[in-house]
Coordinates of C-alpha atoms and ligand atoms in Angstrom, one line a residue:
X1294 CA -23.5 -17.0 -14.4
X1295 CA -22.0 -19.8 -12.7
X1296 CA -21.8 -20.2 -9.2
X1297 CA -18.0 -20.1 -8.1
X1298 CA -19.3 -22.0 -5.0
X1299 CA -21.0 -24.9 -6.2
X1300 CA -17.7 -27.5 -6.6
X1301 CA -15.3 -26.4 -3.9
X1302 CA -13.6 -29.6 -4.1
X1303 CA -12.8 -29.2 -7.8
X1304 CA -12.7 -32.0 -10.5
X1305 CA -14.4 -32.3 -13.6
X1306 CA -17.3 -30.1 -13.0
X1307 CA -15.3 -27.0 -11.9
X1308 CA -16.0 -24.0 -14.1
X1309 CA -13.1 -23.7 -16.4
X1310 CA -11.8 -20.1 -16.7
X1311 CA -14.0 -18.7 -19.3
X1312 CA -16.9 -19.3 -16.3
X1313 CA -14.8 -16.7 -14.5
X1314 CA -17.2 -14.6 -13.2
X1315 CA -15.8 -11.1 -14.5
X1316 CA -18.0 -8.2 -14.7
X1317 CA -17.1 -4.8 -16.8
X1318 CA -18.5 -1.7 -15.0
X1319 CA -15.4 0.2 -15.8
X1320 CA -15.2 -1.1 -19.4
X1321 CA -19.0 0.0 -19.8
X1322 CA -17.8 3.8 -19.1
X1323 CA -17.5 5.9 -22.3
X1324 CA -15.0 5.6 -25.0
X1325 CA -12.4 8.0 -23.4
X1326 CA -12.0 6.2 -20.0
X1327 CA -10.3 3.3 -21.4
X1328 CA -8.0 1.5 -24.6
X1329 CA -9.8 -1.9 -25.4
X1330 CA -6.7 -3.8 -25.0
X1331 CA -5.6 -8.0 -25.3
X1332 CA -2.9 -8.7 -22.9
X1333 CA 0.0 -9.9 -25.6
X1334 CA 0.8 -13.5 -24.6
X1335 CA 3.9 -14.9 -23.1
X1336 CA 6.4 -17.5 -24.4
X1337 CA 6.2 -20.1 -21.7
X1338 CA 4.2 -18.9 -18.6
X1339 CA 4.8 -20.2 -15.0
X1340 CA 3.0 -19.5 -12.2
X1341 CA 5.1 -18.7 -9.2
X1342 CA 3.2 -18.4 -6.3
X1343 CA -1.1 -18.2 -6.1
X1344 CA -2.6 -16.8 -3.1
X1345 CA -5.3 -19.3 -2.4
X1346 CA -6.4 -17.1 0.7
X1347 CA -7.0 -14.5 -1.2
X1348 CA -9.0 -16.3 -4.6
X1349 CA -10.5 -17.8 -1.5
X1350 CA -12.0 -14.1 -0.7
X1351 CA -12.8 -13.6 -3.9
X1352 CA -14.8 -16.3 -4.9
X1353 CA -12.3 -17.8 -7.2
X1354 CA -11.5 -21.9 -7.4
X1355 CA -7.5 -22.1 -6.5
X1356 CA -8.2 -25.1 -8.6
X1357 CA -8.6 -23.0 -11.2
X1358 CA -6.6 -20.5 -11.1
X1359 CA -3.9 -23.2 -11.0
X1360 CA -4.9 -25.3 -13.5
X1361 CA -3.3 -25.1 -17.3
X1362 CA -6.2 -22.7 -18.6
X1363 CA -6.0 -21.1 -14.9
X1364 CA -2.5 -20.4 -15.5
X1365 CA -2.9 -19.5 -19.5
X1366 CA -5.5 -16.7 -18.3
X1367 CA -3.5 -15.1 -15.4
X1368 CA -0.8 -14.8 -17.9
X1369 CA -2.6 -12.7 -20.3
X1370 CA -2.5 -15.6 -23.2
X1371 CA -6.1 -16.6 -22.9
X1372 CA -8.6 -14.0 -22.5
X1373 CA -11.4 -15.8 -20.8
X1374 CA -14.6 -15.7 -23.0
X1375 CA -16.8 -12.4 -22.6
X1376 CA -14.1 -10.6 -21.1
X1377 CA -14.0 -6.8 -21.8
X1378 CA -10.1 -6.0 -21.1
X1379 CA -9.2 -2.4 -21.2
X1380 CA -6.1 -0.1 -20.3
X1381 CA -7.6 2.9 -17.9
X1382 CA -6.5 6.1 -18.7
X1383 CA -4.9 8.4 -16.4
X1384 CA -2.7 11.9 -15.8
X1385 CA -1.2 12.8 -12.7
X1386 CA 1.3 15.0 -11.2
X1387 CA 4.7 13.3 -11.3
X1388 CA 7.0 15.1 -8.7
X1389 CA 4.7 18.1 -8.9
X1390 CA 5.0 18.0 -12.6
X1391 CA 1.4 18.0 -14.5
X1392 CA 1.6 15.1 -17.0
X1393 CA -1.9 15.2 -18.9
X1394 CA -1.7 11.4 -20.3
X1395 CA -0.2 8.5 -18.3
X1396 CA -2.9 6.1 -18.4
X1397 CA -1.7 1.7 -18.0
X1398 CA 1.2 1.7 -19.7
X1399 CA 2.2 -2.2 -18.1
X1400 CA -0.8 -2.9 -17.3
X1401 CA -4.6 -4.7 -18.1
X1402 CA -7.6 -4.6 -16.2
X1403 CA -9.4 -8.0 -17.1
X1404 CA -12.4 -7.4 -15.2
X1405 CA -14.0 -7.0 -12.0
X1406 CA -15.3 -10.0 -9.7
X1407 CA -17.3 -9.6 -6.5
X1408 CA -16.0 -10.9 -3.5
X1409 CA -17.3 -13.2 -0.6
X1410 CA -18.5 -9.6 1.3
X1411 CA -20.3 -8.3 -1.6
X1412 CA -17.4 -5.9 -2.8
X1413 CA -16.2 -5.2 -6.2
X1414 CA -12.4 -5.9 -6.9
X1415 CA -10.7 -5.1 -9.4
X1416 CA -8.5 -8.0 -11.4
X1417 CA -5.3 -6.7 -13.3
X1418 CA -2.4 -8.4 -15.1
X1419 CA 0.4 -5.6 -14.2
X1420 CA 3.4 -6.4 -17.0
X1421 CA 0.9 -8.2 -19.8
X1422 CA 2.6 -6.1 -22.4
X1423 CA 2.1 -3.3 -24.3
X1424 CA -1.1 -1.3 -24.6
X1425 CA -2.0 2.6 -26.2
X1426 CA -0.7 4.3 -23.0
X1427 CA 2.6 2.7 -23.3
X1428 CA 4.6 5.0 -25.1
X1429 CA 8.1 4.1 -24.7
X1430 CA 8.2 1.2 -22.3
X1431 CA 8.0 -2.1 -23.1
X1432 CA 4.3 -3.1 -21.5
X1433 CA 6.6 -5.5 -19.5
X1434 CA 8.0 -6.0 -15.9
X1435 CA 11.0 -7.4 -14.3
X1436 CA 10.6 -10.6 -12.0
X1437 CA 12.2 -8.3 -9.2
X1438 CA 9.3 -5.8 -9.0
X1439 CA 6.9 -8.2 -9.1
X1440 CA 8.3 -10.0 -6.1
X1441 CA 8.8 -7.0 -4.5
X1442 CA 5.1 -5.8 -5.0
X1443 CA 3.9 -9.5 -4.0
X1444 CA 5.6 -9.1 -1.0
X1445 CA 4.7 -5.8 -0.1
X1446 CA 1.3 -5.7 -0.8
X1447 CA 0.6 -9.1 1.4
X1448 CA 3.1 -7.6 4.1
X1449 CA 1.0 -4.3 4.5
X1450 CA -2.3 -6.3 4.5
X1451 CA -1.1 -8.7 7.3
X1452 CA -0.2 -5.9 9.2
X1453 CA -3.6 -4.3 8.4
X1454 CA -2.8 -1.6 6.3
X1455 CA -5.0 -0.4 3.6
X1456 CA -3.5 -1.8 0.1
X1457 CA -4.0 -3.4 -3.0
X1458 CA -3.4 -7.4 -3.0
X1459 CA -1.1 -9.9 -5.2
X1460 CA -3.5 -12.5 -6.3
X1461 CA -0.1 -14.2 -7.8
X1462 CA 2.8 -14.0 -9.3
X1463 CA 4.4 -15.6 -12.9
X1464 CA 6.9 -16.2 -14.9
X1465 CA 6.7 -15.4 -18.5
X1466 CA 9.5 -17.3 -20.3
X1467 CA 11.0 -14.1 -21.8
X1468 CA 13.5 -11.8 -20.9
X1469 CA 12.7 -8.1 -20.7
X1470 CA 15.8 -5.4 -21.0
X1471 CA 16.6 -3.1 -18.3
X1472 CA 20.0 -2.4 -16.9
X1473 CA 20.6 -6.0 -17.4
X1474 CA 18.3 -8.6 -19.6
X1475 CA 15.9 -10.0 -16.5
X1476 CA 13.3 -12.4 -16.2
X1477 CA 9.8 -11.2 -17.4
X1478 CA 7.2 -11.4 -15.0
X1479 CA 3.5 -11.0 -14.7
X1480 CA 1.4 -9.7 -11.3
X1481 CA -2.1 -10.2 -10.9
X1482 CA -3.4 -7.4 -8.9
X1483 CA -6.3 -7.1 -7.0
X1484 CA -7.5 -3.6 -5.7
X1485 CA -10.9 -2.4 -4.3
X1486 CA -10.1 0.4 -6.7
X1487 CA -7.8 1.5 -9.3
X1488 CA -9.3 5.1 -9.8
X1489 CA -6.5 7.4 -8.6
X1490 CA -6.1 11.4 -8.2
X1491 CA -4.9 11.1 -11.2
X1492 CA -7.5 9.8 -13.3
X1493 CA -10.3 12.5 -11.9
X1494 CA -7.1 14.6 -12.7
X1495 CA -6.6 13.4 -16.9
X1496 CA -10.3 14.5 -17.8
X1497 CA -10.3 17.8 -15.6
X1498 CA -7.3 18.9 -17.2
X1499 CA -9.3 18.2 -20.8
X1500 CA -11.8 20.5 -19.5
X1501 CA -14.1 17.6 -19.8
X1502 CA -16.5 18.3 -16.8
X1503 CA -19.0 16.1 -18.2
X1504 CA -16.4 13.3 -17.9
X1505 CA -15.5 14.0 -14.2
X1506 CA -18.8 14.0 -12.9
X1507 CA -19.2 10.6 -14.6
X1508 CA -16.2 9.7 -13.0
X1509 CA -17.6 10.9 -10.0
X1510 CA -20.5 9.1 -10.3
X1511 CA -18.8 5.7 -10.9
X1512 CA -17.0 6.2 -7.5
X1513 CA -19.7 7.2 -5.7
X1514 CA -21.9 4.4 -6.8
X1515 CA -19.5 1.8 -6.9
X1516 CA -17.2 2.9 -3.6
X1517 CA -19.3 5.1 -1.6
X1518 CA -22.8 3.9 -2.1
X1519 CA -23.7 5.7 0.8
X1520 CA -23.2 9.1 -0.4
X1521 CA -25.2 8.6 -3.5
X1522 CA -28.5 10.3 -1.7
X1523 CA -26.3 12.7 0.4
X1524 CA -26.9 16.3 0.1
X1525 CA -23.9 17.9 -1.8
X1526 CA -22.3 13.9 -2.3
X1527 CA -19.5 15.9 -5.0
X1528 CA -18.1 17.4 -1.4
X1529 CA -19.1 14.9 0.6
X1530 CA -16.7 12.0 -1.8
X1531 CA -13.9 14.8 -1.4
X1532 CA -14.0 14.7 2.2
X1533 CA -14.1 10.9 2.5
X1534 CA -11.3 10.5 -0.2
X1535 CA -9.6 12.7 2.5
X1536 CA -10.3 11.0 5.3
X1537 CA -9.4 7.6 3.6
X1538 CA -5.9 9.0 2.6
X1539 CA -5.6 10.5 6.1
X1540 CA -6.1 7.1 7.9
X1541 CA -3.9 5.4 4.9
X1542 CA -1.0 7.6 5.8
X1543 CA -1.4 7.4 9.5
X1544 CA -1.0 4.4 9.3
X1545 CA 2.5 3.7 7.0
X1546 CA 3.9 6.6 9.3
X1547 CA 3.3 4.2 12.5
X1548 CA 4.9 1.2 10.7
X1549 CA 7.9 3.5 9.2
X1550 CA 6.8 2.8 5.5
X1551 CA 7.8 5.1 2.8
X1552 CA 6.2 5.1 -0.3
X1553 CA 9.0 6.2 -2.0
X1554 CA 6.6 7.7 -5.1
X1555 CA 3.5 9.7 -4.1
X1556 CA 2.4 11.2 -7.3
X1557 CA -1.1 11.9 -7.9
X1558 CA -1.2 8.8 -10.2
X1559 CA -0.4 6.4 -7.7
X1560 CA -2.6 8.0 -5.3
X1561 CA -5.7 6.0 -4.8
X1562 CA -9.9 7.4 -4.3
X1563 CA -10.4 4.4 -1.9
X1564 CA -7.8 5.1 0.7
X1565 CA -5.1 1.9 -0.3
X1566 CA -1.9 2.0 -0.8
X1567 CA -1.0 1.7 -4.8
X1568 CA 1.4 1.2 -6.8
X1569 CA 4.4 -0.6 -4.9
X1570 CA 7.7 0.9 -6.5
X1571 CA 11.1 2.4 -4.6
X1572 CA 8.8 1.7 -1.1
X1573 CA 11.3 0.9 1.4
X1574 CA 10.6 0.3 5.6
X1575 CA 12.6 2.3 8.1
X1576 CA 15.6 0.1 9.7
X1577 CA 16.8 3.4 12.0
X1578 CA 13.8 6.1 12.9
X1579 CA 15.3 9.2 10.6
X1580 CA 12.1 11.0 9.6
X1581 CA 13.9 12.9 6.4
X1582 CA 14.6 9.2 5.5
X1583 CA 14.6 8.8 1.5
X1584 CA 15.3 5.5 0.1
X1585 CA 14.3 6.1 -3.5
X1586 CA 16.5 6.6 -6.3
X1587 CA 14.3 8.6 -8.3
X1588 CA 13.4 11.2 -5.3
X1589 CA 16.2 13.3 -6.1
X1590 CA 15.1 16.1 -3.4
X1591 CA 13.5 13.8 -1.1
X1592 CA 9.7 15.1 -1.8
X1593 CA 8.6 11.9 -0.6
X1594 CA 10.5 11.5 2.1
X1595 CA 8.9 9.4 5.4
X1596 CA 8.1 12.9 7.4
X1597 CA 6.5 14.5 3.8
X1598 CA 4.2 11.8 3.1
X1599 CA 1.5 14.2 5.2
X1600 CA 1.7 16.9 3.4
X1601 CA 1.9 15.6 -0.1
X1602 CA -0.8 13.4 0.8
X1603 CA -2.6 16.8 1.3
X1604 CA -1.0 18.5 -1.7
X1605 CA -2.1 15.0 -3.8
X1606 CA -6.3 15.5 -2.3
X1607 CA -6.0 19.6 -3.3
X1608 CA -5.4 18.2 -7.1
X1609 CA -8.6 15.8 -6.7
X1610 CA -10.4 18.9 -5.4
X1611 CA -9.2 21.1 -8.1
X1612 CA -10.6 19.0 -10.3
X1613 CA -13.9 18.6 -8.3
X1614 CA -14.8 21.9 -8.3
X1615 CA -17.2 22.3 -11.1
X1616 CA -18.9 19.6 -9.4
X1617 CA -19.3 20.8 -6.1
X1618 CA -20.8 24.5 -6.7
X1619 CA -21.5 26.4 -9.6
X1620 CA -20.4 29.3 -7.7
X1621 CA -16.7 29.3 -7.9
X1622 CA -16.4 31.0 -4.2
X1623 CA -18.7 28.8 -2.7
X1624 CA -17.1 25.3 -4.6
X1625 CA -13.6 26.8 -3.3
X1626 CA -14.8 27.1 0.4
X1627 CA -16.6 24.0 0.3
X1628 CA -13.7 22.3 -0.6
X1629 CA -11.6 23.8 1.6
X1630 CA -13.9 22.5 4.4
X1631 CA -13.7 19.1 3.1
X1632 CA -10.1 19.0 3.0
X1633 CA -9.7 20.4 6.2
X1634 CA -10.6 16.6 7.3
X1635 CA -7.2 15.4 6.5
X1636 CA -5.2 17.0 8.9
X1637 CA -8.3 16.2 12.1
X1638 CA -7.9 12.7 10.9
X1639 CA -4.4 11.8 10.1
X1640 CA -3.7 13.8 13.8
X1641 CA -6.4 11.5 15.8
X1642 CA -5.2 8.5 13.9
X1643 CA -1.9 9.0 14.7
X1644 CA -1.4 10.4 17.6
X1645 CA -3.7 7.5 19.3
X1646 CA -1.9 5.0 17.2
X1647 CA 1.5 5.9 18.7
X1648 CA 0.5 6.3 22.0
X1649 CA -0.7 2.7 21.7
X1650 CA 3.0 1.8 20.8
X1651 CA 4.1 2.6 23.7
X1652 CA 1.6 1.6 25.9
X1653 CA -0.5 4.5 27.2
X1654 CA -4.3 4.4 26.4
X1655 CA -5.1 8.2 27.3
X1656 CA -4.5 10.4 24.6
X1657 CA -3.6 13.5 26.0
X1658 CA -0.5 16.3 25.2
X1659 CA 1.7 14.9 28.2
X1660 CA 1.6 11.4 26.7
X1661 CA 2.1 12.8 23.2
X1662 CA 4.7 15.0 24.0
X1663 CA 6.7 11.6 25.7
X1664 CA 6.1 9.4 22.9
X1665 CA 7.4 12.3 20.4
X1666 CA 10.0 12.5 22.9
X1667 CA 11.0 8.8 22.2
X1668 CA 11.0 9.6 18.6
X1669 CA 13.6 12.6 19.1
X1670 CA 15.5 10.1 21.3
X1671 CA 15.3 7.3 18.5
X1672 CA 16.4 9.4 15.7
X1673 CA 19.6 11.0 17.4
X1674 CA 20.2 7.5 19.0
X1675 CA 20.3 5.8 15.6
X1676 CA 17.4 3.2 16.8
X1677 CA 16.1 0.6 14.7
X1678 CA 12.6 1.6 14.5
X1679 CA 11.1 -1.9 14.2
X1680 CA 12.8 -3.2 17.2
X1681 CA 12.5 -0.3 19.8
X1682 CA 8.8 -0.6 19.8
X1683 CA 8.5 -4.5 19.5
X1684 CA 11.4 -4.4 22.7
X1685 CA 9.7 -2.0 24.3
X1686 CA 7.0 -4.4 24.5
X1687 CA 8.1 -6.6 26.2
X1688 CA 9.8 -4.2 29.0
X1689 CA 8.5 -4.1 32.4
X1690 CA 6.3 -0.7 34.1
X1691 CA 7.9 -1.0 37.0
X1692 CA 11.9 -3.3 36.8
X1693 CA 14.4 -1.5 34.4
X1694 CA 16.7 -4.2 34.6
X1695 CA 15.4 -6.1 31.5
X1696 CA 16.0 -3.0 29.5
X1697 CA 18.6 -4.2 27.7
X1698 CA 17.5 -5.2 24.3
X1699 CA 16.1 -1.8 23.8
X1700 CA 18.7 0.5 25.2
X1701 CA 21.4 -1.4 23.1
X1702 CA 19.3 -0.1 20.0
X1703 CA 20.7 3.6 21.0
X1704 CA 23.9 4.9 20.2
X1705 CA 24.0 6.2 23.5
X1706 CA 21.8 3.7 25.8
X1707 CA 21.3 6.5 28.8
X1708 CA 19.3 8.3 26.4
X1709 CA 16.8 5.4 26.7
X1710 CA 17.0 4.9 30.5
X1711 CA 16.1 8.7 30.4
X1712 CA 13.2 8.3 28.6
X1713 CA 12.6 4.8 30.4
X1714 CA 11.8 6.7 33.6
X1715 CA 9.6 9.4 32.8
X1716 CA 7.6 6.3 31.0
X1717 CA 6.7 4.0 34.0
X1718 CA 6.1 7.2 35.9
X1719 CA 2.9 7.8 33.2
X1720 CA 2.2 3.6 32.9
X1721 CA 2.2 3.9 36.5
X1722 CA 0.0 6.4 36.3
X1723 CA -2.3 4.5 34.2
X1724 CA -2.4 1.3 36.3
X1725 CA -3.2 -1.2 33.5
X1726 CA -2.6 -5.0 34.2
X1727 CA 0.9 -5.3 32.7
X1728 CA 0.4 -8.6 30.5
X1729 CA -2.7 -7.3 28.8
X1730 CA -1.0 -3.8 28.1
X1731 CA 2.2 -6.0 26.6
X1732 CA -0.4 -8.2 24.7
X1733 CA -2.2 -4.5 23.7
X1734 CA 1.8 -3.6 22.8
X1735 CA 3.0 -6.3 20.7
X1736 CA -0.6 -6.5 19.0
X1737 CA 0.4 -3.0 17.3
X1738 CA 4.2 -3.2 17.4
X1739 CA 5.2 -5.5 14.9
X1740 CA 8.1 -8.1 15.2
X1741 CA 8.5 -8.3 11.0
X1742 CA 8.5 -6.2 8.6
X1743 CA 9.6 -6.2 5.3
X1744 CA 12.8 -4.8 5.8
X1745 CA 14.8 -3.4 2.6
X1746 CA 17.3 -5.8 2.4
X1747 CA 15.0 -8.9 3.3
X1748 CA 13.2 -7.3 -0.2
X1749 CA 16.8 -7.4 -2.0
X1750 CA 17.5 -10.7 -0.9
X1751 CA 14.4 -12.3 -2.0
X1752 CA 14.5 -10.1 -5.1
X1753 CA 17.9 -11.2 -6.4
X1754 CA 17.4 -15.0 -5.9
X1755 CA 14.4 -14.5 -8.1
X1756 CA 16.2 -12.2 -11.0
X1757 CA 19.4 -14.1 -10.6
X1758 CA 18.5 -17.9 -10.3
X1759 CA 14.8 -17.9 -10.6
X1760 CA 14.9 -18.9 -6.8
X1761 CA 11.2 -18.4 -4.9
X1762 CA 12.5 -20.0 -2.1
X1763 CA 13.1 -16.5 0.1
X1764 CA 10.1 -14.6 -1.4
X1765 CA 8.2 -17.7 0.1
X1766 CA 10.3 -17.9 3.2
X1767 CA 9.2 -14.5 3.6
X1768 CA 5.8 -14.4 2.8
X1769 CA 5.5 -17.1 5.5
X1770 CA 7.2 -15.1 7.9
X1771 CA 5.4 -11.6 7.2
X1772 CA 1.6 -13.2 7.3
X1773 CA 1.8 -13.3 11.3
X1774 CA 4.0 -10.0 11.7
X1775 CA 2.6 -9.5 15.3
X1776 CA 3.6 -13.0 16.6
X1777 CA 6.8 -14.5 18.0
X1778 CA 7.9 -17.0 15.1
X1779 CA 10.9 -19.0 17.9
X1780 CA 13.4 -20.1 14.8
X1781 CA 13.0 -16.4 12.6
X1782 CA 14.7 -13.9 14.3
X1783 CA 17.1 -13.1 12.1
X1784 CA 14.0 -11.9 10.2
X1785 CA 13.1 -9.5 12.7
X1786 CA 17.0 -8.0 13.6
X1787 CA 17.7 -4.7 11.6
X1788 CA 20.3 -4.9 9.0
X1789 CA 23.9 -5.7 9.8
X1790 CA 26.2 -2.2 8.5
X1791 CA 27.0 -4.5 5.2
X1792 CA 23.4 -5.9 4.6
X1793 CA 22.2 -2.1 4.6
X1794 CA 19.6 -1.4 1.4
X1795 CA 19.5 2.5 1.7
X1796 CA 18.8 3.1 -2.3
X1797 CA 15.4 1.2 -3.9
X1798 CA 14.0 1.1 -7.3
X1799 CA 11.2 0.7 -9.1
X1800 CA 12.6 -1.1 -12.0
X1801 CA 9.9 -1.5 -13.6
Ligands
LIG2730 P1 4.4 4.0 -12.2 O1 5.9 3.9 -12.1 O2 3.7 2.7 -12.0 O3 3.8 5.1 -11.4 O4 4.2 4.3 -13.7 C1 4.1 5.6 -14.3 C2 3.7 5.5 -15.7 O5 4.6 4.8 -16.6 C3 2.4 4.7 -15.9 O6 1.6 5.3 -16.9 C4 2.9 3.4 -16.3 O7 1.9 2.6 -17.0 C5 4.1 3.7 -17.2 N1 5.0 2.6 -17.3 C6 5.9 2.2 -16.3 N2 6.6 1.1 -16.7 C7 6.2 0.9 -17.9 C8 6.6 -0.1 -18.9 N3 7.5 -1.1 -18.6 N4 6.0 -0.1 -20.1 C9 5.1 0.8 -20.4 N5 4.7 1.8 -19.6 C10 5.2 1.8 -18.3
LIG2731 MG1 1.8 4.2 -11.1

């Protein structure tokens, strides 16, 4: 295999793209896991944007990837030579609804490549046309989503969140119809994983045991190494999937993300967040927020995302059970133990996350009970999530007189000076050095996120005009979401009434 190392300036004797060092373990899995599938090629591909950081990671020449074959491969119209590309096939629970076949409808995995750490990542072409699992749709996507799920996925990693990456972005030439004709675009997704719930879920609802301890197998061996010697490892992967989805939930509910579309098919065995659709960031703390305009009765809402996280890992232990005792009784119980991790971890993980936003170290009730408090405060109040914490940051333990910023966020402002003084009674209490708890602050309290209506803006310059220019503005902007950026605060300020984004689609 050739050494993606050996020419990191480039020229002539750079690998070309069929040296792409792809491997196939999932292709290698029986017949039933997968459609052996070309991507369909594209009239006139462009590449948008290439995250050189990220081929950086993975072992990958930018040099490359951006060169004329480069682009021809990440488009789908070359298929480098030995690849193995296949469709995975999948079920899932849609809104609670059990939907045996789903499977990569949009979407081609064209192999696996290991990265600079040692750690097998998945490369997809999400929108290379269509493939067995397609059904009705088209195989394509929009330019809009795939901006959207560029900007999203590199947004959540910056803030270091769990999360599948955009390795880039193109342009196919073609127009694909949705509400309107739009400009066809192609992502190319990187993810430690793209085994879901879902997939355990497809062969378990065949009845096809065999098939889901393979399954089972595969993630232990590929993802969880570790367990592969362990005692009972068919519990022991169900209790780390568990814990995984705890800490991944923990931590969207700190930042205000929504998901927008937590079925068991977007739900991932690795713990990162998949499958970027009607997502949508808090502007005002309301946890029954629902942006999406598929989520009719707001099951995914920002405060459910807990419990149907949980109702999403009961599915993946449904389908474990065969695996984890022969003894119904004693596969049910051990499950139940397993899944009882969830709720120990998404509760330690959160509540020591958001008593780090607001600058108390000692995790206790008292402290919880004020920071929940703020939270009550912020909700009736009508506060910008994003801001009150990064504000808050910045505010004094002991001289309310540079409140300001903060206690404008609130409808009423004397329900932050309220709160305000029950606070520097507890961080005077706890006596930390007041620049390195601000530092500690803004180090978890982002200034930037990727508000709904910054995603709209850069999402209609790119379906109406073709225009990159705000997806990169923003990109920019999002990779340091902890820092000051003097010149970009109208990147961090919450929507003006008339810029509000309140609905978001997937649009396929
Ligand atoms: P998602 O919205 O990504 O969770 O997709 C749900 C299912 O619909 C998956 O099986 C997708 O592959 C499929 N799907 C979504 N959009 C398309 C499309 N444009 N063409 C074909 N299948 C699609
Ligand atoms: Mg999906």
């Amino acid at each position: 295999m050739a050494d993606p190392h050996a020419h990191p300036s480039g020229g002539p004797t750079t690998p070309g793209p069929d040296a792409l060092p792809l491997g196939h373990s999932y292709a290698h899995l029986p017949e039933s896991f997968h459609a052996r599938v070309a991507p369909t090629p594209v009239a006139a591909p462009r590449l948008i944007r290439l995250n050189r950081e990220l081929s950086h990671e993975l072992g990958l020449h930018p040099e490359v990837l951006e060169s004329p074959e480069g682009i021809q491969v990440l488009a789908g119209n070359r298929v480098p030579a030995h690849a193995d590309p296949v469709a995975m096939a999948y079920g899932g629970h849609q809104f609670g609804t059990w939907v045996p076949q789903l499977g990569d409808g949009r979407a081609i995995l064209l192999g696996e490549v290991v990265d600079r750490s040692g750690v097998r990542r998945d490369l997809q072409l999400k929108g290379a046309g269509p493939t067995p699992f397609s059904r009705r749709g088209d195989g394509r996507s929009s330019i809009g989503p795939v901006v959207r799920e560029y900007l999203a996925s590199e947004a959540m990693a910056a803030l270091g969140i769990r999360t599948t990456r955009a390795l880039a972005a193109l342009s196919t030439g073609e127009e694909v119809a949705r509400q309107r004709r739009e400009p066809g675009g192609i992502l190319v997704r990187v993810a430690t994983s793209h085994v879901r719930v879902g997939t355990f879920e497809y062969f378990a609802g065949r009845r096809d045991v065999a098939s889901v301890r393979r399954l089972a197998d595969y993630v232990l061996d590929r993802h969880y190494p570790h367990l592969v010697e362990a005692e009972e490892p068919y519990r022991k992967l169900l209790e780390e999937v568990a814990v995984r989805t705890a800490e991944l939930v923990a931590s969207w509910l700190l930042v205000g993300f929504i998901h927008g579309v937590m079925n068991t098919d977007n739900t991932s065995v690795v713990g990162e967040t998949l499958d970027y659709g009607p997502f949508g960031f808090l502007d005002p703390y309301r946890p029954g927020e629902v942006y999406s305009s598929i989520d009719r009765h707001g099951r995914y809402a920002y405060e459910q995302q807990p419990r149907i996280a949980q109702w999403n890992l009961a599915r993946l232990a449904e389908a474990l059970l065969p695996l984890i005792h022969e003894e119904e009784e004693e596969a049910v119980e051990g499950a139940r133990q397993a899944l009882g991790l969830f709720e120990e971890r998404l509760e330690e993980v959160y509540r020591r996350g958001l008593l780090r936003k607001v600058g108390l170290l000692e995790v206790r009730d008292d402290h919880m009970n004020l920071a929940q408090d703020l939270l009550a405060r912020m909700a009736e109040g009508g506060a910008d999530m994003t801001r009150t914490f990064r504000e808050l940051s910045h505010l004094s333990a002991t001289d309310s007189r540079e409140d300001g910023p903060v206690r404008r966020l609130f409808h009423d402002p004397e329900a932050f000076d309220g709160w305000a003084v029950l606070w520097r009674e507890r961080l005077a209490a706890e006596g930390r050095e007041e620049g390195e708890r601000k530092a500690a602050m803004r180090s978890v309290n982002p200034a930037y996120v990727l508000r709904n209506h910054l995603a709209q803006w850069a999402v209609d310059a790119a379906v109406e005009r073709l225009d990159f220019g705000p997806m990169e503005e923003l990109l920019e902007v999002l990779s340091r979401p902890f820092e000051e950026q003097p010149g970009r605060e109208p990147y961090a300020r919450p929507p003006r009434q008339e810029e509000r984004v309140t609905r978001t689609f997937c649009g396929t």
